[in-house]
Amino acid sequence: MVFKVHSRCNINCTYCYMFNKGDEAFKGMPRSVPWNVVEGVAEMIRSDQKANPDRDYALVFHGGEPLLIGVDYFRRIMDFFLLELFDVKVRFTVQTNGILIDEEWIKAFEEYSVVVSVSLDGPPHVNGRHRVTFAGTDSTPEVLRGIQKLKESKVVFPGVLSVVQHNECGREAVEYFADELELEWFDFLLPDHTYEDLPPDWDERQEGYTRFLISAFDAWYSRVNSGVSCRFFESIVSRVVGGPSTIDTIGKDGLGTIIIETNGALEPHDVLRICPEFDRASGVAVGSGAIEEFYSSPIYREAANLDQRHCDTCLSCQYFKICKGGHYIHRYKRGSGFMNPSVHCHTLKNIIEHVGNRITRDLFETMGRTSGCTPTPAPLVPRYAGVGDP
Amino acid sequence: MPHIQYTFDNGEQKRLEITPELLAQNPELKTVIERTIQAAGDAAESYGESYDRSPGHDKEHDKGGGHSKEFSRSFD
């Protein structure tokens, strides 16, 4: 569950889906989450757990920028949750831009055992291009200070979320995260676009995203045994060999996200705000029984259905079983809704093919090493051909 | 069972079953697949874990035992 505890942000990333894609819903939201919404969230989880005693929960403090609520209010919220949900397994995490992290926040994160992740788009010269302040200045120095504090503390800090940039080098991003910052985890997000807001150079950008991800994958794969994790690539590898995915962009398996807006309203996915004319209001708010009610709501059923319905182009693609059409929001077009290939189709196909070929060649080399001979007539080179039937 | 389909330039298409024994000889792939099974298991059993604009790898959770699944069961 994504808990939007603050509806504003202290920086102004150029590509932000919350504030810079035309949606103005944030203007009608309270800035900091009101206390009655906090109580409603606890009630919602408690009532769901009574009906489902073996269930556990993940609650992400999100926004806007969640740390804008201030550390005192954060402590009040956490004390309340720990008291009200003392016998419920809830994993608390925070997704932050890192700028406001100071000693007080570090103490709070440590005391409440909260997992913290930071948004960072690569080395400083890359991050500073788009993740800027309202004055247009680079936010990177403050972010790196926050990251350094996390690394020096006992806070569980897995790493960073990074938006792929079409005109940057993926290998450099991985080297920066893994070798210079010595992070154990990073993840890549494809930029949020629909068919309604594609830049005029979209084809060139797709080539750029492809180059970025291919070089990033190679750099990451060579470091896998050092413990560096990347959810985006791990999901692709898993799907390539017929396994599950854990992320939206690679057609995740599993239950849908619940967004808890700052005013307590529940929504299926916050990035749906970039889809013009799509009404994402569920009519359900936090409180007893809200999870069950939300999953039964017409809007959730429609959103879940969107994830399962695909156009013929997707269904006939050899890589559909891997990407499952990508993130459904990236398939949106006025008139045809979500029944389109992803705007990132070209990129997804190319990175899947690259990963598939790499895995296939690796496995053949392994078989050759272990058996003492190649399993196929040389010099034929195997090419990945998608996931077959079980 | 995890598997891949592959093809050659001569059009021949085959399927390769990725057995635990084969994976044991390929540390990188073994690491990645085991890690993803762990994460997928956690995500499937935890409400709200699939949102990709949020932290992933959770060392604390892993310390607590997490949810381990047999290698091949997750691919059924």
Coordinates of C-alpha atoms in Angstrom, one line a residue:
Chain A
M1 CA 0.0 0.0 0.0
V2 CA 1.3 3.4 -0.9
F3 CA 0.5 6.0 1.7
K4 CA 0.8 9.5 0.4
V5 CA 1.4 11.3 3.6
H6 CA 2.2 14.6 1.9
S7 CA 0.7 15.9 -1.2
R8 CA 3.5 18.4 -2.2
C9 CA 7.1 18.2 -3.0
N10 CA 10.2 20.3 -2.2
I11 CA 11.7 19.8 -5.6
N12 CA 10.3 20.0 -9.2
C13 CA 11.6 17.1 -11.3
T14 CA 10.9 17.9 -14.9
Y15 CA 9.3 14.5 -15.7
C16 CA 7.2 14.1 -12.5
Y17 CA 3.9 12.3 -13.1
M18 CA 2.5 13.8 -9.9
F19 CA 2.9 17.5 -10.7
N20 CA 4.2 18.0 -14.2
K21 CA 2.0 16.0 -16.5
G22 CA -1.2 18.1 -16.4
D23 CA -3.0 16.6 -13.4
E24 CA -3.9 19.1 -10.7
A25 CA -5.6 16.9 -8.1
F26 CA -2.9 17.6 -5.6
K27 CA -4.2 21.2 -5.3
G28 CA -7.4 19.9 -3.7
M29 CA -5.5 17.7 -1.2
P30 CA -4.5 18.5 2.3
R31 CA -0.8 19.1 2.5
S32 CA 0.0 16.7 5.4
V33 CA -2.1 13.7 6.0
P34 CA -4.8 14.5 8.5
W35 CA -4.9 12.5 11.7
N36 CA -8.3 10.9 11.0
V37 CA -6.8 9.4 7.8
V38 CA -4.0 7.9 9.8
E39 CA -6.6 6.4 12.2
G40 CA -8.5 5.2 9.1
V41 CA -5.4 3.4 7.7
A42 CA -4.8 1.5 11.0
E43 CA -8.5 0.6 11.1
M44 CA -8.4 -0.6 7.5
I45 CA -5.4 -2.9 8.1
R46 CA -6.7 -4.1 11.4
S47 CA -10.1 -5.1 10.0
D48 CA -8.5 -6.8 7.0
Q49 CA -6.1 -8.8 9.2
K50 CA -9.0 -10.0 11.4
A51 CA -10.6 -11.5 8.3
N52 CA -7.2 -12.7 6.9
P53 CA -5.1 -13.6 9.9
D54 CA -2.1 -14.9 7.9
R55 CA -1.8 -11.9 5.7
D56 CA 1.1 -9.4 6.1
Y57 CA 1.3 -5.9 4.7
A58 CA 3.7 -3.4 3.2
L59 CA 3.1 0.3 3.7
V60 CA 5.2 2.8 1.7
F61 CA 5.4 6.3 3.0
H62 CA 5.2 8.3 -0.3
G63 CA 4.1 11.6 -1.7
G64 CA 4.9 14.2 -3.1
E65 CA 7.8 14.1 -0.6
P66 CA 6.9 12.2 2.5
L67 CA 9.5 13.8 4.8
L68 CA 7.7 17.1 4.5
I69 CA 5.4 15.9 7.2
G70 CA 8.2 16.5 9.7
V71 CA 9.9 14.0 11.9
D72 CA 7.7 14.7 14.9
Y73 CA 4.5 13.9 13.0
F74 CA 6.2 10.8 11.5
R75 CA 7.1 9.6 15.0
R76 CA 3.5 10.2 16.2
I77 CA 2.2 8.2 13.2
M78 CA 4.6 5.3 13.7
D79 CA 3.9 5.2 17.5
F80 CA 0.2 5.0 16.7
F81 CA 0.6 2.3 14.0
L82 CA 2.9 0.2 16.3
L83 CA 0.3 0.4 19.1
E84 CA -2.8 -0.2 17.0
L85 CA -1.2 -2.9 14.8
F86 CA 1.1 -4.5 17.4
D87 CA 0.2 -8.0 16.3
V88 CA 0.0 -7.4 12.6
K89 CA 3.0 -8.0 10.3
V90 CA 3.5 -4.6 8.6
R91 CA 6.7 -3.7 6.7
F92 CA 7.2 0.1 6.8
T93 CA 9.2 1.7 4.0
V94 CA 9.9 5.2 2.9
Q95 CA 10.5 6.4 -0.7
T96 CA 12.1 9.9 -0.5
N97 CA 14.2 12.3 -2.5
G98 CA 16.6 12.3 0.4
I99 CA 17.0 16.0 0.6
L100 CA 15.5 16.5 4.1
I101 CA 17.4 13.5 5.7
D102 CA 19.2 14.7 8.8
E103 CA 20.3 13.3 12.2
E104 CA 16.7 13.4 13.5
W105 CA 15.3 11.5 10.6
I106 CA 18.1 9.0 10.8
K107 CA 17.3 8.4 14.5
A108 CA 13.6 7.9 13.7
F109 CA 14.3 5.5 10.8
E110 CA 16.6 3.5 13.1
E111 CA 14.2 3.4 16.0
Y112 CA 11.2 2.3 13.9
S113 CA 13.2 -0.1 11.7
V114 CA 11.9 1.6 8.6
V115 CA 13.5 0.7 5.2
V116 CA 14.4 3.8 3.2
S117 CA 15.0 4.2 -0.5
V118 CA 16.1 7.3 -2.3
S119 CA 15.4 8.6 -5.8
L120 CA 18.5 9.3 -7.8
D121 CA 18.9 9.3 -11.6
G122 CA 22.6 8.4 -11.9
P123 CA 25.9 10.3 -11.4
P124 CA 25.6 13.9 -10.4
H125 CA 25.8 15.3 -13.9
V126 CA 22.9 13.1 -14.9
N127 CA 20.7 13.5 -11.8
G128 CA 21.0 17.3 -11.9
R129 CA 19.5 17.6 -15.4
H130 CA 16.0 16.7 -14.4
R131 CA 15.8 16.5 -10.6
V132 CA 15.9 20.2 -9.9
T133 CA 14.6 22.6 -7.3
F134 CA 11.8 25.1 -7.9
A135 CA 14.5 27.6 -8.6
G136 CA 15.9 25.3 -11.3
T137 CA 19.0 24.4 -9.5
D138 CA 20.6 21.0 -9.1
S139 CA 19.2 19.1 -6.1
T140 CA 22.0 16.4 -6.2
P141 CA 24.4 17.7 -3.5
E142 CA 21.6 17.6 -0.8
V143 CA 20.5 14.1 -2.1
L144 CA 24.1 12.8 -1.8
R145 CA 24.4 14.2 1.7
G146 CA 21.2 12.3 2.7
I147 CA 22.5 9.1 1.1
Q148 CA 25.8 9.4 3.0
K149 CA 23.9 9.8 6.3
L150 CA 21.9 6.7 5.5
K151 CA 25.0 4.7 4.6
E152 CA 26.8 5.7 7.9
S153 CA 23.7 4.8 10.0
K154 CA 22.0 1.5 11.0
V155 CA 19.1 2.3 8.8
V156 CA 18.1 -0.4 6.3
F157 CA 18.9 1.5 3.1
P158 CA 18.7 -0.9 0.1
G159 CA 19.5 1.7 -2.5
V160 CA 18.0 4.0 -5.1
L161 CA 15.3 4.2 -7.7
S162 CA 16.4 5.7 -11.0
V163 CA 14.5 6.9 -14.1
V164 CA 16.1 5.8 -17.3
Q165 CA 17.5 8.7 -19.4
H166 CA 17.6 8.3 -23.2
N167 CA 20.8 10.4 -23.7
E168 CA 22.9 8.9 -20.9
C169 CA 25.0 5.8 -20.4
G170 CA 23.5 2.9 -18.5
R171 CA 26.9 1.4 -17.7
E172 CA 28.0 4.6 -16.1
A173 CA 24.8 4.6 -13.9
V174 CA 25.5 1.1 -12.7
E175 CA 29.1 1.8 -12.1
Y176 CA 28.2 4.9 -10.1
F177 CA 25.6 3.1 -8.0
A178 CA 27.5 -0.2 -7.5
D179 CA 31.1 0.9 -7.4
E180 CA 31.2 4.5 -6.3
L181 CA 28.2 4.6 -3.9
E182 CA 28.6 0.9 -3.1
L183 CA 24.8 0.3 -3.1
E184 CA 23.5 -3.2 -2.9
W185 CA 20.3 -2.4 -4.8
F186 CA 19.1 -0.1 -7.4
D187 CA 16.1 -0.2 -9.8
F188 CA 15.2 1.5 -13.1
L189 CA 12.0 3.0 -14.1
L190 CA 11.0 3.8 -17.6
P191 CA 9.8 7.4 -18.0
D192 CA 6.0 7.8 -17.7
H193 CA 4.4 8.6 -21.0
T194 CA 1.2 7.8 -22.8
Y195 CA 0.3 8.2 -26.5
E196 CA -1.1 11.6 -25.5
D197 CA 2.2 13.2 -24.5
L198 CA 4.9 11.6 -26.6
P199 CA 7.8 14.0 -27.3
P200 CA 8.5 14.6 -31.1
D201 CA 11.8 12.7 -30.9
W202 CA 10.2 9.6 -29.4
D203 CA 11.7 7.2 -31.8
E204 CA 15.2 8.5 -31.1
R205 CA 14.4 8.3 -27.4
Q206 CA 13.4 4.7 -27.7
E207 CA 16.8 3.9 -29.2
G208 CA 18.4 5.8 -26.4
Y209 CA 16.5 3.9 -23.7
T210 CA 17.5 0.7 -25.4
R211 CA 21.2 1.6 -25.5
F212 CA 21.0 2.7 -21.8
L213 CA 19.3 -0.5 -20.6
I214 CA 21.5 -2.9 -22.7
S215 CA 24.7 -1.3 -21.3
A216 CA 23.2 -1.2 -17.8
F217 CA 22.2 -4.8 -18.0
D218 CA 25.7 -5.9 -19.1
A219 CA 27.3 -3.9 -16.3
W220 CA 24.9 -5.2 -13.7
Y221 CA 25.1 -8.9 -14.8
S222 CA 28.9 -8.9 -14.5
R223 CA 28.4 -7.8 -10.8
V224 CA 25.5 -10.0 -9.8
N225 CA 27.7 -12.3 -7.7
S226 CA 29.0 -9.4 -5.7
G227 CA 25.4 -9.0 -4.3
V228 CA 24.2 -6.1 -6.4
S229 CA 20.4 -6.4 -7.0
C230 CA 18.3 -4.7 -9.7
R231 CA 14.6 -5.5 -9.6
F232 CA 14.0 -4.4 -13.2
F233 CA 16.6 -6.8 -14.7
E234 CA 15.8 -9.6 -12.2
S235 CA 12.2 -9.5 -13.3
I236 CA 13.2 -9.8 -16.9
V237 CA 15.6 -12.6 -16.3
S238 CA 12.9 -14.4 -14.3
R239 CA 10.3 -14.0 -17.0
V240 CA 12.8 -15.0 -19.7
V241 CA 13.0 -18.5 -18.1
G242 CA 9.3 -18.7 -17.4
G243 CA 9.2 -17.3 -13.9
P244 CA 7.3 -14.5 -12.1
S245 CA 7.8 -10.7 -12.3
T246 CA 7.5 -8.4 -9.3
I247 CA 7.2 -5.0 -11.0
D248 CA 4.5 -3.1 -13.0
T249 CA 6.8 -2.4 -16.0
I250 CA 7.3 -6.1 -16.6
G251 CA 3.7 -7.0 -16.2
K252 CA 3.9 -8.0 -12.5
D253 CA 2.2 -11.0 -11.0
G254 CA 0.4 -10.7 -7.8
L255 CA -2.1 -8.5 -6.1
G256 CA -2.7 -4.9 -7.2
T257 CA -1.4 -1.8 -5.6
I258 CA -3.6 0.3 -3.3
I259 CA -2.9 4.0 -3.3
I260 CA -4.0 5.9 -0.1
E261 CA -4.3 9.5 -1.1
T262 CA -3.5 12.3 1.4
N263 CA -7.3 12.8 2.0
G264 CA -7.8 9.1 2.6
A265 CA -9.3 8.1 -0.7
L266 CA -8.2 4.8 -2.2
E267 CA -7.1 4.6 -5.9
P268 CA -5.7 1.8 -8.0
H269 CA -2.5 3.5 -9.2
D270 CA -1.3 7.1 -8.8
V271 CA 0.3 7.2 -12.3
L272 CA -3.2 6.9 -13.8
R273 CA -3.3 10.6 -13.3
I274 CA -1.3 11.0 -16.6
C275 CA -4.1 9.3 -18.5
P276 CA -6.5 12.1 -19.5
E277 CA -10.2 11.3 -19.2
F278 CA -9.7 8.2 -17.0
D279 CA -11.6 8.6 -13.8
R280 CA -9.6 6.8 -11.1
A281 CA -11.8 7.7 -8.2
S282 CA -13.0 4.5 -6.4
G283 CA -15.4 6.1 -4.0
V284 CA -13.8 4.1 -1.2
A285 CA -11.9 5.7 1.7
V286 CA -9.8 4.3 4.5
G287 CA -11.6 2.7 7.4
S288 CA -12.9 -0.6 8.5
G289 CA -13.4 -3.1 5.6
A290 CA -11.9 -0.6 3.1
I291 CA -9.5 -3.1 1.5
E292 CA -12.2 -5.6 0.7
E293 CA -14.5 -2.8 -0.5
F294 CA -11.8 -1.4 -2.7
Y295 CA -11.0 -4.7 -4.4
S296 CA -14.7 -5.1 -5.1
S297 CA -15.1 -1.6 -6.5
P298 CA -15.8 -1.1 -10.2
I299 CA -12.7 1.1 -10.6
Y300 CA -10.4 -1.5 -9.2
R301 CA -12.0 -4.3 -11.2
E302 CA -11.5 -2.1 -14.3
A303 CA -7.9 -1.3 -13.5
A304 CA -7.2 -5.0 -12.8
N305 CA -9.0 -5.9 -16.0
L306 CA -6.8 -3.3 -17.9
D307 CA -3.8 -5.3 -16.7
Q308 CA -5.3 -8.5 -18.2
R309 CA -6.6 -7.2 -21.5
H310 CA -4.3 -6.7 -24.4
C311 CA -4.4 -5.7 -28.1
D312 CA -3.8 -8.2 -30.9
T313 CA -0.4 -6.8 -31.5
C314 CA 0.7 -7.7 -28.0
L315 CA -1.0 -11.1 -27.9
S316 CA 0.8 -12.1 -31.1
C317 CA 4.2 -11.0 -30.0
Q318 CA 6.8 -13.6 -29.1
Y319 CA 7.8 -11.6 -26.0
F320 CA 4.3 -11.0 -24.7
K321 CA 4.7 -13.7 -22.1
I322 CA 7.6 -11.8 -20.7
C323 CA 6.5 -8.2 -20.7
K324 CA 2.7 -8.8 -20.6
G325 CA 2.4 -5.5 -22.4
G326 CA 4.5 -3.6 -19.9
H327 CA 2.9 -1.1 -17.6
Y328 CA -0.7 -0.7 -18.6
I329 CA -0.5 3.1 -18.1
H330 CA 2.1 3.3 -20.8
R331 CA -0.5 1.8 -23.2
Y332 CA -3.0 4.6 -22.9
K333 CA -4.5 6.4 -25.9
R334 CA -7.7 8.4 -26.1
G335 CA -10.3 6.4 -27.9
S336 CA -8.7 3.0 -27.6
G337 CA -7.9 3.3 -23.9
F338 CA -5.3 0.8 -22.8
M339 CA -5.7 -1.6 -25.8
N340 CA -2.4 -0.6 -27.4
P341 CA 1.2 -1.7 -27.3
S342 CA 3.2 0.1 -24.7
V343 CA 4.8 3.3 -25.8
H344 CA 8.0 1.6 -24.6
C345 CA 7.4 -1.5 -26.8
H346 CA 10.5 -1.0 -28.9
T347 CA 12.7 -0.6 -25.8
L348 CA 11.1 -3.6 -24.0
K349 CA 11.5 -5.9 -27.0
N350 CA 15.1 -5.0 -27.4
I351 CA 16.1 -5.4 -23.8
I352 CA 14.2 -8.7 -23.5
E353 CA 15.9 -10.0 -26.6
H354 CA 19.3 -8.9 -25.3
V355 CA 18.7 -10.5 -21.9
G356 CA 17.3 -13.7 -23.5
N357 CA 20.3 -14.0 -25.8
R358 CA 22.7 -13.5 -23.0
I359 CA 21.1 -16.1 -20.8
T360 CA 20.8 -18.5 -23.7
R361 CA 24.5 -18.2 -24.5
D362 CA 25.5 -18.4 -20.9
L363 CA 23.6 -21.6 -20.5
F364 CA 25.1 -23.1 -23.6
E365 CA 28.6 -22.3 -22.4
T366 CA 27.8 -23.8 -19.0
M367 CA 26.6 -27.0 -20.7
G368 CA 29.7 -27.1 -22.9
R369 CA 31.9 -26.7 -19.8
T370 CA 30.2 -29.4 -17.8
S371 CA 29.8 -32.0 -20.6
G372 CA 33.1 -31.3 -22.3
C373 CA 31.4 -30.7 -25.6
T374 CA 28.9 -28.2 -27.1
P375 CA 25.3 -29.4 -27.1
T376 CA 24.8 -28.2 -30.7
P377 CA 26.8 -28.3 -33.8
A378 CA 29.4 -25.5 -33.8
P379 CA 29.5 -22.7 -34.9
L380 CA 25.8 -22.2 -34.7
V381 CA 25.0 -19.6 -32.1
P382 CA 21.7 -20.0 -30.3
R383 CA 19.3 -17.1 -30.3
Y384 CA 16.6 -16.6 -27.7
A385 CA 13.2 -17.4 -29.0
G386 CA 10.9 -16.5 -26.1
V387 CA 9.1 -18.5 -23.5
G388 CA 7.5 -21.7 -24.6
D389 CA 4.5 -23.5 -23.2
P390 CA 5.1 -25.4 -19.9
Chain B
M1 CA 10.5 -26.1 -14.6
P2 CA 12.3 -22.9 -15.8
H3 CA 13.3 -23.1 -19.4
I4 CA 14.1 -21.1 -22.5
Q5 CA 13.3 -21.6 -26.1
Y6 CA 16.1 -21.0 -28.6
T7 CA 16.5 -21.1 -32.3
F8 CA 19.4 -21.2 -34.7
D9 CA 19.8 -19.6 -38.1
N10 CA 18.9 -22.8 -39.7
G11 CA 15.4 -22.4 -38.1
E12 CA 15.8 -25.3 -35.7
Q13 CA 14.0 -24.5 -32.5
K14 CA 14.6 -26.3 -29.2
R15 CA 13.7 -26.0 -25.6
L16 CA 16.3 -26.1 -22.8
E17 CA 15.2 -27.1 -19.3
I18 CA 17.1 -25.2 -16.7
T19 CA 17.6 -27.8 -14.0
P20 CA 19.0 -27.0 -10.5
E21 CA 22.0 -29.0 -11.5
L22 CA 22.6 -26.8 -14.6
L23 CA 22.1 -23.7 -12.5
A24 CA 24.5 -24.8 -9.9
Q25 CA 27.2 -24.5 -12.6
N26 CA 26.1 -20.9 -13.5
P27 CA 26.5 -18.8 -10.4
E28 CA 25.2 -15.5 -11.9
L29 CA 22.0 -17.0 -13.2
K30 CA 21.4 -19.0 -10.1
T31 CA 21.8 -15.9 -7.9
V32 CA 19.4 -13.9 -10.0
I33 CA 16.7 -16.5 -10.3
E34 CA 16.8 -17.4 -6.6
R35 CA 16.7 -13.7 -5.7
T36 CA 13.7 -13.1 -7.9
I37 CA 11.8 -16.2 -6.6
Q38 CA 12.4 -14.8 -3.0
A39 CA 11.1 -11.4 -4.0
A40 CA 8.1 -12.7 -5.9
G41 CA 7.2 -14.9 -3.0
D42 CA 7.3 -11.9 -0.7
A43 CA 5.3 -9.8 -3.1
A44 CA 2.6 -12.4 -3.7
E45 CA 2.0 -12.8 0.0
S46 CA 2.3 -9.2 1.1
Y47 CA -0.4 -6.7 0.2
G48 CA 0.9 -3.7 -1.6
E49 CA 4.4 -5.1 -2.3
S50 CA 4.2 -4.8 -6.1
Y51 CA 4.4 -1.0 -6.5
D52 CA 7.6 -0.4 -8.4
R53 CA 8.0 3.2 -7.2
S54 CA 9.1 2.0 -3.8
P55 CA 12.0 0.3 -2.1
G56 CA 12.6 -3.3 -3.1
H57 CA 15.3 -5.5 -1.5
D58 CA 14.6 -5.6 2.2
K59 CA 17.5 -6.9 4.2
E60 CA 15.6 -6.7 7.5
H61 CA 12.9 -8.9 6.0
D62 CA 15.4 -11.3 4.7
K63 CA 17.0 -11.5 8.2
G64 CA 13.6 -12.4 9.5
G65 CA 13.4 -15.4 7.3
G66 CA 11.3 -14.0 4.5
H67 CA 9.5 -16.5 2.3
S68 CA 11.6 -19.1 0.7
K69 CA 10.2 -21.2 -2.0
E70 CA 11.5 -24.3 -3.7
F71 CA 13.3 -23.5 -6.9
S72 CA 10.9 -25.2 -9.4
R73 CA 7.6 -24.7 -7.6
S74 CA 7.5 -21.0 -8.5
F75 CA 7.6 -21.9 -12.1
D76 CA 4.6 -24.2 -12.0

